[in-house]
Amino acid sequence: MAESITIDPTLGKAEKYTALLPQIYALTENENDMIANLANIAAALKEAMGFFWVGFYLVKGNQLVLGPFQGPVACTRIDFGKGVCGYAWQMRQTVLVPDVEQFPGHIACSTLSKSEIVVPVIKDNQVTMVLDVDSDQLNNFDTTDQYFLEQLACWIAEKICM
Ligand code: SME
C-alpha cells in the first residue's frame, strides 16, 4: 500500500490531479473500511491541491451529516436542498460556486471560505454522500476540478461505498 502522496507542487492543476488520482486509488484499494478511506482521500486532496477545506457529508435519512474531513471544524448537519451541499444532493449534480456570497442560502462554516465545489457520489442511483471542497480564494474552481473530482466520485461510488 502506498502510504504517502507525492505531488510536484510546480505542476499545473490538471497535471496534479492526473498524478494524484492513481495514488489515491492505490492508497484505498486494499482497505475496505469506508471511513478510513474517505479520511485518507480528504487528507490527500487537501495536501496535494492546497485546498482550504475538503470533506464528505454522508446522507443519513433526510440530512447530510459531517463525515471525514480536513480543515477547520464545520457544521455537522445540512438539510436536503439547503446550502450548496444540500442543493448538490437535491439536483444530483456537481455545483460550482465561484463566490459563496452570491449563492442564495450558502451555509458559511468559515468566513474564510470564498469559493466552493460540491460533487455528489451516486451509487445504485442514490446519492450516498457529497464531496465538498472549499477554497479561501474567489473563483478557484472550474471544469478541470469538476472533471477530476467527478472521476474520483465515480471511483468512490464503485470501490469505497459499502
Ligand atoms: N458551505 C457548505 C457547508 C459546508 S462547509 O462549507 C464545510 C454549504 O453551503 O452547503
mmCIF file with all atom_site columns, C-alpha atoms and ligand atoms in Angstrom:
data_model
loop_
_atom_site.group_PDB
_atom_site.id
_atom_site.type_symbol
_atom_site.label_atom_id
_atom_site.label_alt_id
_atom_site.label_comp_id
_atom_site.label_asym_id
_atom_site.label_entity_id
_atom_site.label_seq_id
_atom_site.pdbx_PDB_ins_code
_atom_site.Cartn_x
_atom_site.Cartn_y
_atom_site.Cartn_z
_atom_site.occupancy
_atom_site.B_iso_or_equiv
_atom_site.pdbx_formal_charge
_atom_site.auth_seq_id
_atom_site.auth_comp_id
_atom_site.auth_asym_id
_atom_site.auth_atom_id
_atom_site.pdbx_PDB_model_num
ATOM   1   C CA . MET A 1 1   ? 0.000   0.000  0.000   1.00 0.00 ? 1   MET A CA 1
ATOM   2   C CA . ALA A 1 2   ? 1.207   3.480  -0.812  1.00 0.00 ? 2   ALA A CA 1
ATOM   3   C CA . GLU A 1 3   ? 1.484   5.347  2.487   1.00 0.00 ? 3   GLU A CA 1
ATOM   4   C CA . SER A 1 4   ? 2.360   8.769  1.225   1.00 0.00 ? 4   SER A CA 1
ATOM   5   C CA . ILE A 1 5   ? 1.267   11.066 -1.553  1.00 0.00 ? 5   ILE A CA 1
ATOM   6   C CA . THR A 1 6   ? 3.909   12.650 -3.749  1.00 0.00 ? 6   THR A CA 1
ATOM   7   C CA . ILE A 1 7   ? 2.889   15.538 -5.985  1.00 0.00 ? 7   ILE A CA 1
ATOM   8   C CA . ASP A 1 8   ? 5.270   18.019 -7.592  1.00 0.00 ? 8   ASP A CA 1
ATOM   9   C CA . PRO A 1 9   ? 3.989   21.408 -6.364  1.00 0.00 ? 9   PRO A CA 1
ATOM   10  C CA . THR A 1 10  ? 5.157   23.102 -9.569  1.00 0.00 ? 10  THR A CA 1
ATOM   11  C CA . LEU A 1 11  ? 2.703   21.120 -11.722 1.00 0.00 ? 11  LEU A CA 1
ATOM   12  C CA . GLY A 1 12  ? -0.439  22.726 -13.123 1.00 0.00 ? 12  GLY A CA 1
ATOM   13  C CA . LYS A 1 13  ? -3.851  21.784 -11.772 1.00 0.00 ? 13  LYS A CA 1
ATOM   14  C CA . ALA A 1 14  ? -4.786  19.127 -14.338 1.00 0.00 ? 14  ALA A CA 1
ATOM   15  C CA . GLU A 1 15  ? -1.333  17.538 -14.062 1.00 0.00 ? 15  GLU A CA 1
ATOM   16  C CA . LYS A 1 16  ? -1.620  17.465 -10.272 1.00 0.00 ? 16  LYS A CA 1
ATOM   17  C CA . TYR A 1 17  ? -4.988  15.704 -10.432 1.00 0.00 ? 17  TYR A CA 1
ATOM   18  C CA . THR A 1 18  ? -3.632  13.311 -13.069 1.00 0.00 ? 18  THR A CA 1
ATOM   19  C CA . ALA A 1 19  ? -0.756  12.383 -10.747 1.00 0.00 ? 19  ALA A CA 1
ATOM   20  C CA . LEU A 1 20  ? -2.922  12.347 -7.629  1.00 0.00 ? 20  LEU A CA 1
ATOM   21  C CA . LEU A 1 21  ? -5.886  10.162 -8.576  1.00 0.00 ? 21  LEU A CA 1
ATOM   22  C CA . PRO A 1 22  ? -3.887  6.952  -9.214  1.00 0.00 ? 22  PRO A CA 1
ATOM   23  C CA . GLN A 1 23  ? -2.129  7.497  -5.878  1.00 0.00 ? 23  GLN A CA 1
ATOM   24  C CA . ILE A 1 24  ? -5.496  7.844  -4.147  1.00 0.00 ? 24  ILE A CA 1
ATOM   25  C CA . TYR A 1 25  ? -6.691  4.658  -5.838  1.00 0.00 ? 25  TYR A CA 1
ATOM   26  C CA . ALA A 1 26  ? -3.559  2.798  -4.685  1.00 0.00 ? 26  ALA A CA 1
ATOM   27  C CA . LEU A 1 27  ? -3.948  4.195  -1.171  1.00 0.00 ? 27  LEU A CA 1
ATOM   28  C CA . THR A 1 28  ? -7.517  2.961  -0.804  1.00 0.00 ? 28  THR A CA 1
ATOM   29  C CA . GLU A 1 29  ? -7.963  -0.117 -2.988  1.00 0.00 ? 29  GLU A CA 1
ATOM   30  C CA . ASN A 1 30  ? -6.825  -2.695 -0.413  1.00 0.00 ? 30  ASN A CA 1
ATOM   31  C CA . GLU A 1 31  ? -8.722  -1.225 2.535   1.00 0.00 ? 31  GLU A CA 1
ATOM   32  C CA . ASN A 1 32  ? -12.418 -1.999 2.912   1.00 0.00 ? 32  ASN A CA 1
ATOM   33  C CA . ASP A 1 33  ? -13.300 0.424  5.698   1.00 0.00 ? 33  ASP A CA 1
ATOM   34  C CA . MET A 1 34  ? -15.208 3.313  4.128   1.00 0.00 ? 34  MET A CA 1
ATOM   35  C CA . ILE A 1 35  ? -14.474 5.883  6.840   1.00 0.00 ? 35  ILE A CA 1
ATOM   36  C CA . ALA A 1 36  ? -10.739 5.134  6.796   1.00 0.00 ? 36  ALA A CA 1
ATOM   37  C CA . ASN A 1 37  ? -10.670 5.527  3.027   1.00 0.00 ? 37  ASN A CA 1
ATOM   38  C CA . LEU A 1 38  ? -12.703 8.746  2.985   1.00 0.00 ? 38  LEU A CA 1
ATOM   39  C CA . ALA A 1 39  ? -10.409 10.171 5.674   1.00 0.00 ? 39  ALA A CA 1
ATOM   40  C CA . ASN A 1 40  ? -7.329  9.448  3.588   1.00 0.00 ? 40  ASN A CA 1
ATOM   41  C CA . ILE A 1 41  ? -8.956  10.835 0.435   1.00 0.00 ? 41  ILE A CA 1
ATOM   42  C CA . ALA A 1 42  ? -9.774  14.095 2.223   1.00 0.00 ? 42  ALA A CA 1
ATOM   43  C CA . ALA A 1 43  ? -6.201  14.350 3.519   1.00 0.00 ? 43  ALA A CA 1
ATOM   44  C CA . ALA A 1 44  ? -4.652  13.530 0.144   1.00 0.00 ? 44  ALA A CA 1
ATOM   45  C CA . LEU A 1 45  ? -6.769  16.089 -1.706  1.00 0.00 ? 45  LEU A CA 1
ATOM   46  C CA . LYS A 1 46  ? -6.107  18.846 0.796   1.00 0.00 ? 46  LYS A CA 1
ATOM   47  C CA . GLU A 1 47  ? -2.386  18.185 0.973   1.00 0.00 ? 47  GLU A CA 1
ATOM   48  C CA . ALA A 1 48  ? -1.773  17.762 -2.749  1.00 0.00 ? 48  ALA A CA 1
ATOM   49  C CA . MET A 1 49  ? -4.062  20.509 -4.033  1.00 0.00 ? 49  MET A CA 1
ATOM   50  C CA . GLY A 1 50  ? -3.720  23.041 -1.207  1.00 0.00 ? 50  GLY A CA 1
ATOM   51  C CA . PHE A 1 51  ? -7.456  23.465 -0.664  1.00 0.00 ? 51  PHE A CA 1
ATOM   52  C CA . PHE A 1 52  ? -8.814  25.259 2.417   1.00 0.00 ? 52  PHE A CA 1
ATOM   53  C CA . TRP A 1 53  ? -11.294 22.538 3.406   1.00 0.00 ? 53  TRP A CA 1
ATOM   54  C CA . VAL A 1 54  ? -12.025 19.094 1.987   1.00 0.00 ? 54  VAL A CA 1
ATOM   55  C CA . GLY A 1 55  ? -14.609 16.733 3.372   1.00 0.00 ? 55  GLY A CA 1
ATOM   56  C CA . PHE A 1 56  ? -17.541 14.416 2.957   1.00 0.00 ? 56  PHE A CA 1
ATOM   57  C CA . TYR A 1 57  ? -21.126 14.821 4.098   1.00 0.00 ? 57  TYR A CA 1
ATOM   58  C CA . LEU A 1 58  ? -22.889 11.459 4.323   1.00 0.00 ? 58  LEU A CA 1
ATOM   59  C CA . VAL A 1 59  ? -26.579 11.019 3.537   1.00 0.00 ? 59  VAL A CA 1
ATOM   60  C CA . LYS A 1 60  ? -28.320 9.835  6.696   1.00 0.00 ? 60  LYS A CA 1
ATOM   61  C CA . GLY A 1 61  ? -32.110 9.899  6.454   1.00 0.00 ? 61  GLY A CA 1
ATOM   62  C CA . ASN A 1 62  ? -33.236 13.344 5.331   1.00 0.00 ? 62  ASN A CA 1
ATOM   63  C CA . GLN A 1 63  ? -29.974 15.084 6.271   1.00 0.00 ? 63  GLN A CA 1
ATOM   64  C CA . LEU A 1 64  ? -26.328 15.263 5.338   1.00 0.00 ? 64  LEU A CA 1
ATOM   65  C CA . VAL A 1 65  ? -24.117 14.520 8.325   1.00 0.00 ? 65  VAL A CA 1
ATOM   66  C CA . LEU A 1 66  ? -20.479 15.564 8.529   1.00 0.00 ? 66  LEU A CA 1
ATOM   67  C CA . GLY A 1 67  ? -18.065 12.739 7.731   1.00 0.00 ? 67  GLY A CA 1
ATOM   68  C CA . PRO A 1 68  ? -14.276 12.567 7.378   1.00 0.00 ? 68  PRO A CA 1
ATOM   69  C CA . PHE A 1 69  ? -12.738 15.947 6.550   1.00 0.00 ? 69  PHE A CA 1
ATOM   70  C CA . GLN A 1 70  ? -9.572  18.028 6.682   1.00 0.00 ? 70  GLN A CA 1
ATOM   71  C CA . GLY A 1 71  ? -9.596  21.674 7.665   1.00 0.00 ? 71  GLY A CA 1
ATOM   72  C CA . PRO A 1 72  ? -11.335 23.859 10.244  1.00 0.00 ? 72  PRO A CA 1
ATOM   73  C CA . VAL A 1 73  ? -14.306 22.498 12.197  1.00 0.00 ? 73  VAL A CA 1
ATOM   74  C CA . ALA A 1 74  ? -17.532 22.573 10.190  1.00 0.00 ? 74  ALA A CA 1
ATOM   75  C CA . CYS A 1 75  ? -21.298 22.439 10.603  1.00 0.00 ? 75  CYS A CA 1
ATOM   76  C CA . THR A 1 76  ? -22.449 18.896 11.339  1.00 0.00 ? 76  THR A CA 1
ATOM   77  C CA . ARG A 1 77  ? -25.909 18.627 9.727   1.00 0.00 ? 77  ARG A CA 1
ATOM   78  C CA . ILE A 1 78  ? -27.349 20.016 6.490   1.00 0.00 ? 78  ILE A CA 1
ATOM   79  C CA . ASP A 1 79  ? -30.964 19.525 5.388   1.00 0.00 ? 79  ASP A CA 1
ATOM   80  C CA . PHE A 1 80  ? -31.979 18.264 1.946   1.00 0.00 ? 80  PHE A CA 1
ATOM   81  C CA . GLY A 1 81  ? -31.864 21.153 -0.539  1.00 0.00 ? 81  GLY A CA 1
ATOM   82  C CA . LYS A 1 82  ? -30.108 23.525 1.886   1.00 0.00 ? 82  LYS A CA 1
ATOM   83  C CA . GLY A 1 83  ? -26.775 25.218 1.245   1.00 0.00 ? 83  GLY A CA 1
ATOM   84  C CA . VAL A 1 84  ? -24.503 24.230 -1.607  1.00 0.00 ? 84  VAL A CA 1
ATOM   85  C CA . CYS A 1 85  ? -24.193 20.674 -0.293  1.00 0.00 ? 85  CYS A CA 1
ATOM   86  C CA . GLY A 1 86  ? -27.919 20.123 0.087   1.00 0.00 ? 86  GLY A CA 1
ATOM   87  C CA . TYR A 1 87  ? -28.519 21.640 -3.340  1.00 0.00 ? 87  TYR A CA 1
ATOM   88  C CA . ALA A 1 88  ? -25.995 19.280 -4.980  1.00 0.00 ? 88  ALA A CA 1
ATOM   89  C CA . TRP A 1 89  ? -27.757 16.387 -3.213  1.00 0.00 ? 89  TRP A CA 1
ATOM   90  C CA . GLN A 1 90  ? -31.161 17.569 -4.432  1.00 0.00 ? 90  GLN A CA 1
ATOM   91  C CA . MET A 1 91  ? -30.009 18.258 -8.011  1.00 0.00 ? 91  MET A CA 1
ATOM   92  C CA . ARG A 1 92  ? -27.822 15.116 -8.131  1.00 0.00 ? 92  ARG A CA 1
ATOM   93  C CA . GLN A 1 93  ? -25.246 17.238 -9.934  1.00 0.00 ? 93  GLN A CA 1
ATOM   94  C CA . THR A 1 94  ? -21.964 18.968 -9.278  1.00 0.00 ? 94  THR A CA 1
ATOM   95  C CA . VAL A 1 95  ? -22.393 22.558 -8.104  1.00 0.00 ? 95  VAL A CA 1
ATOM   96  C CA . LEU A 1 96  ? -19.629 25.094 -8.778  1.00 0.00 ? 96  LEU A CA 1
ATOM   97  C CA . VAL A 1 97  ? -19.787 28.288 -6.728  1.00 0.00 ? 97  VAL A CA 1
ATOM   98  C CA . PRO A 1 98  ? -17.260 30.972 -7.775  1.00 0.00 ? 98  PRO A CA 1
ATOM   99  C CA . ASP A 1 99  ? -18.307 33.345 -4.955  1.00 0.00 ? 99  ASP A CA 1
ATOM   100 C CA . VAL A 1 100 ? -20.099 31.819 -1.972  1.00 0.00 ? 100 VAL A CA 1
ATOM   101 C CA . GLU A 1 101 ? -21.618 35.177 -1.015  1.00 0.00 ? 101 GLU A CA 1
ATOM   102 C CA . GLN A 1 102 ? -23.561 35.141 -4.285  1.00 0.00 ? 102 GLN A CA 1
ATOM   103 C CA . PHE A 1 103 ? -25.078 31.685 -3.667  1.00 0.00 ? 103 PHE A CA 1
ATOM   104 C CA . PRO A 1 104 ? -28.545 32.042 -2.081  1.00 0.00 ? 104 PRO A CA 1
ATOM   105 C CA . GLY A 1 105 ? -28.689 30.005 1.126   1.00 0.00 ? 105 GLY A CA 1
ATOM   106 C CA . HIS A 1 106 ? -24.964 29.252 1.264   1.00 0.00 ? 106 HIS A CA 1
ATOM   107 C CA . ILE A 1 107 ? -24.072 27.852 4.689   1.00 0.00 ? 107 ILE A CA 1
ATOM   108 C CA . ALA A 1 108 ? -20.961 29.634 5.956   1.00 0.00 ? 108 ALA A CA 1
ATOM   109 C CA . CYS A 1 109 ? -18.993 27.251 8.148   1.00 0.00 ? 109 CYS A CA 1
ATOM   110 C CA . SER A 1 110 ? -15.992 29.584 7.901   1.00 0.00 ? 110 SER A CA 1
ATOM   111 C CA . THR A 1 111 ? -15.853 33.206 6.807   1.00 0.00 ? 111 THR A CA 1
ATOM   112 C CA . LEU A 1 112 ? -12.527 32.384 5.148   1.00 0.00 ? 112 LEU A CA 1
ATOM   113 C CA . SER A 1 113 ? -14.206 30.143 2.564   1.00 0.00 ? 113 SER A CA 1
ATOM   114 C CA . LYS A 1 114 ? -14.700 32.110 -0.672  1.00 0.00 ? 114 LYS A CA 1
ATOM   115 C CA . SER A 1 115 ? -15.479 29.569 -3.395  1.00 0.00 ? 115 SER A CA 1
ATOM   116 C CA . GLU A 1 116 ? -16.680 26.000 -3.368  1.00 0.00 ? 116 GLU A CA 1
ATOM   117 C CA . ILE A 1 117 ? -17.380 22.882 -5.412  1.00 0.00 ? 117 ILE A CA 1
ATOM   118 C CA . VAL A 1 118 ? -19.681 20.085 -4.288  1.00 0.00 ? 118 VAL A CA 1
ATOM   119 C CA . VAL A 1 119 ? -19.782 16.741 -6.117  1.00 0.00 ? 119 VAL A CA 1
ATOM   120 C CA . PRO A 1 120 ? -22.422 14.103 -5.317  1.00 0.00 ? 120 PRO A CA 1
ATOM   121 C CA . VAL A 1 121 ? -21.431 10.449 -5.045  1.00 0.00 ? 121 VAL A CA 1
ATOM   122 C CA . ILE A 1 122 ? -24.166 8.383  -6.700  1.00 0.00 ? 122 ILE A CA 1
ATOM   123 C CA . LYS A 1 123 ? -24.352 4.629  -6.126  1.00 0.00 ? 123 LYS A CA 1
ATOM   124 C CA . ASP A 1 124 ? -27.229 2.453  -7.338  1.00 0.00 ? 124 ASP A CA 1
ATOM   125 C CA . ASN A 1 125 ? -28.984 5.637  -8.452  1.00 0.00 ? 125 ASN A CA 1
ATOM   126 C CA . GLN A 1 126 ? -28.916 7.091  -4.912  1.00 0.00 ? 126 GLN A CA 1
ATOM   127 C CA . VAL A 1 127 ? -26.818 9.988  -3.645  1.00 0.00 ? 127 VAL A CA 1
ATOM   128 C CA . THR A 1 128 ? -24.913 8.410  -0.762  1.00 0.00 ? 128 THR A CA 1
ATOM   129 C CA . MET A 1 129 ? -22.667 11.358 0.139   1.00 0.00 ? 129 MET A CA 1
ATOM   130 C CA . VAL A 1 130 ? -21.281 14.590 -1.248  1.00 0.00 ? 130 VAL A CA 1
ATOM   131 C CA . LEU A 1 131 ? -17.657 15.645 -1.581  1.00 0.00 ? 131 LEU A CA 1
ATOM   132 C CA . ASP A 1 132 ? -17.314 19.294 -0.562  1.00 0.00 ? 132 ASP A CA 1
ATOM   133 C CA . VAL A 1 133 ? -14.175 21.299 -1.372  1.00 0.00 ? 133 VAL A CA 1
ATOM   134 C CA . ASP A 1 134 ? -13.715 24.898 -0.270  1.00 0.00 ? 134 ASP A CA 1
ATOM   135 C CA . SER A 1 135 ? -11.113 27.480 -1.234  1.00 0.00 ? 135 SER A CA 1
ATOM   136 C CA . ASP A 1 136 ? -10.065 30.637 0.571   1.00 0.00 ? 136 ASP A CA 1
ATOM   137 C CA . GLN A 1 137 ? -9.789  32.315 -2.836  1.00 0.00 ? 137 GLN A CA 1
ATOM   138 C CA . LEU A 1 138 ? -12.607 33.534 -5.057  1.00 0.00 ? 138 LEU A CA 1
ATOM   139 C CA . ASN A 1 139 ? -13.296 31.657 -8.290  1.00 0.00 ? 139 ASN A CA 1
ATOM   140 C CA . ASN A 1 140 ? -10.826 28.885 -7.526  1.00 0.00 ? 140 ASN A CA 1
ATOM   141 C CA . PHE A 1 141 ? -12.760 26.005 -9.135  1.00 0.00 ? 141 PHE A CA 1
ATOM   142 C CA . ASP A 1 142 ? -13.512 25.311 -12.772 1.00 0.00 ? 142 ASP A CA 1
ATOM   143 C CA . THR A 1 143 ? -14.414 22.483 -15.126 1.00 0.00 ? 143 THR A CA 1
ATOM   144 C CA . THR A 1 144 ? -10.967 20.920 -14.603 1.00 0.00 ? 144 THR A CA 1
ATOM   145 C CA . ASP A 1 145 ? -11.767 20.426 -10.916 1.00 0.00 ? 145 ASP A CA 1
ATOM   146 C CA . GLN A 1 146 ? -15.236 19.223 -11.854 1.00 0.00 ? 146 GLN A CA 1
ATOM   147 C CA . TYR A 1 147 ? -13.871 16.675 -14.335 1.00 0.00 ? 147 TYR A CA 1
ATOM   148 C CA . PHE A 1 148 ? -11.340 15.119 -11.960 1.00 0.00 ? 148 PHE A CA 1
ATOM   149 C CA . LEU A 1 149 ? -13.467 15.283 -8.805  1.00 0.00 ? 149 LEU A CA 1
ATOM   150 C CA . GLU A 1 150 ? -16.319 13.583 -10.700 1.00 0.00 ? 150 GLU A CA 1
ATOM   151 C CA . GLN A 1 151 ? -13.877 10.840 -11.721 1.00 0.00 ? 151 GLN A CA 1
ATOM   152 C CA . LEU A 1 152 ? -12.982 10.478 -8.057  1.00 0.00 ? 152 LEU A CA 1
ATOM   153 C CA . ALA A 1 153 ? -16.668 10.421 -7.063  1.00 0.00 ? 153 ALA A CA 1
ATOM   154 C CA . CYS A 1 154 ? -17.275 7.563  -9.532  1.00 0.00 ? 154 CYS A CA 1
ATOM   155 C CA . TRP A 1 155 ? -14.355 5.658  -8.031  1.00 0.00 ? 155 TRP A CA 1
ATOM   156 C CA . ILE A 1 156 ? -15.750 6.223  -4.534  1.00 0.00 ? 156 ILE A CA 1
ATOM   157 C CA . ALA A 1 157 ? -19.198 5.000  -5.623  1.00 0.00 ? 157 ALA A CA 1
ATOM   158 C CA . GLU A 1 158 ? -17.738 1.856  -7.202  1.00 0.00 ? 158 GLU A CA 1
ATOM   159 C CA . LYS A 1 159 ? -14.967 0.928  -4.787  1.00 0.00 ? 159 LYS A CA 1
ATOM   160 C CA . ILE A 1 160 ? -15.392 2.724  -1.477  1.00 0.00 ? 160 ILE A CA 1
ATOM   161 C CA . CYS A 1 161 ? -19.108 2.885  -0.718  1.00 0.00 ? 161 CYS A CA 1
ATOM   162 C CA . MET A 1 162 ? -20.417 -0.004 1.332   1.00 0.00 ? 162 MET A CA 1
HETATM 163 N N1 . SME B 2 .   ? -20.759 25.727 2.534   1.00 0.00 ? 1   SME B N1 1
HETATM 164 C C1 . SME B 2 .   ? -21.458 24.475 2.619   1.00 0.00 ? 1   SME B C1 1
HETATM 165 C C2 . SME B 2 .   ? -21.481 23.950 4.024   1.00 0.00 ? 1   SME B C2 1
HETATM 166 C C3 . SME B 2 .   ? -20.340 23.058 4.349   1.00 0.00 ? 1   SME B C3 1
HETATM 167 S S1 . SME B 2 .   ? -18.909 23.866 4.649   1.00 0.00 ? 1   SME B S1 1
HETATM 168 O O1 . SME B 2 .   ? -18.503 24.659 3.502   1.00 0.00 ? 1   SME B O1 1
HETATM 169 C C4 . SME B 2 .   ? -17.706 22.871 5.138   1.00 0.00 ? 1   SME B C4 1
HETATM 170 C C5 . SME B 2 .   ? -22.869 24.615 2.078   1.00 0.00 ? 1   SME B C5 1
HETATM 171 O O2 . SME B 2 .   ? -23.334 25.723 1.800   1.00 0.00 ? 1   SME B O2 1
HETATM 172 O O3 . SME B 2 .   ? -23.547 23.593 1.936   1.00 0.00 ? 1   SME B O3 1
#
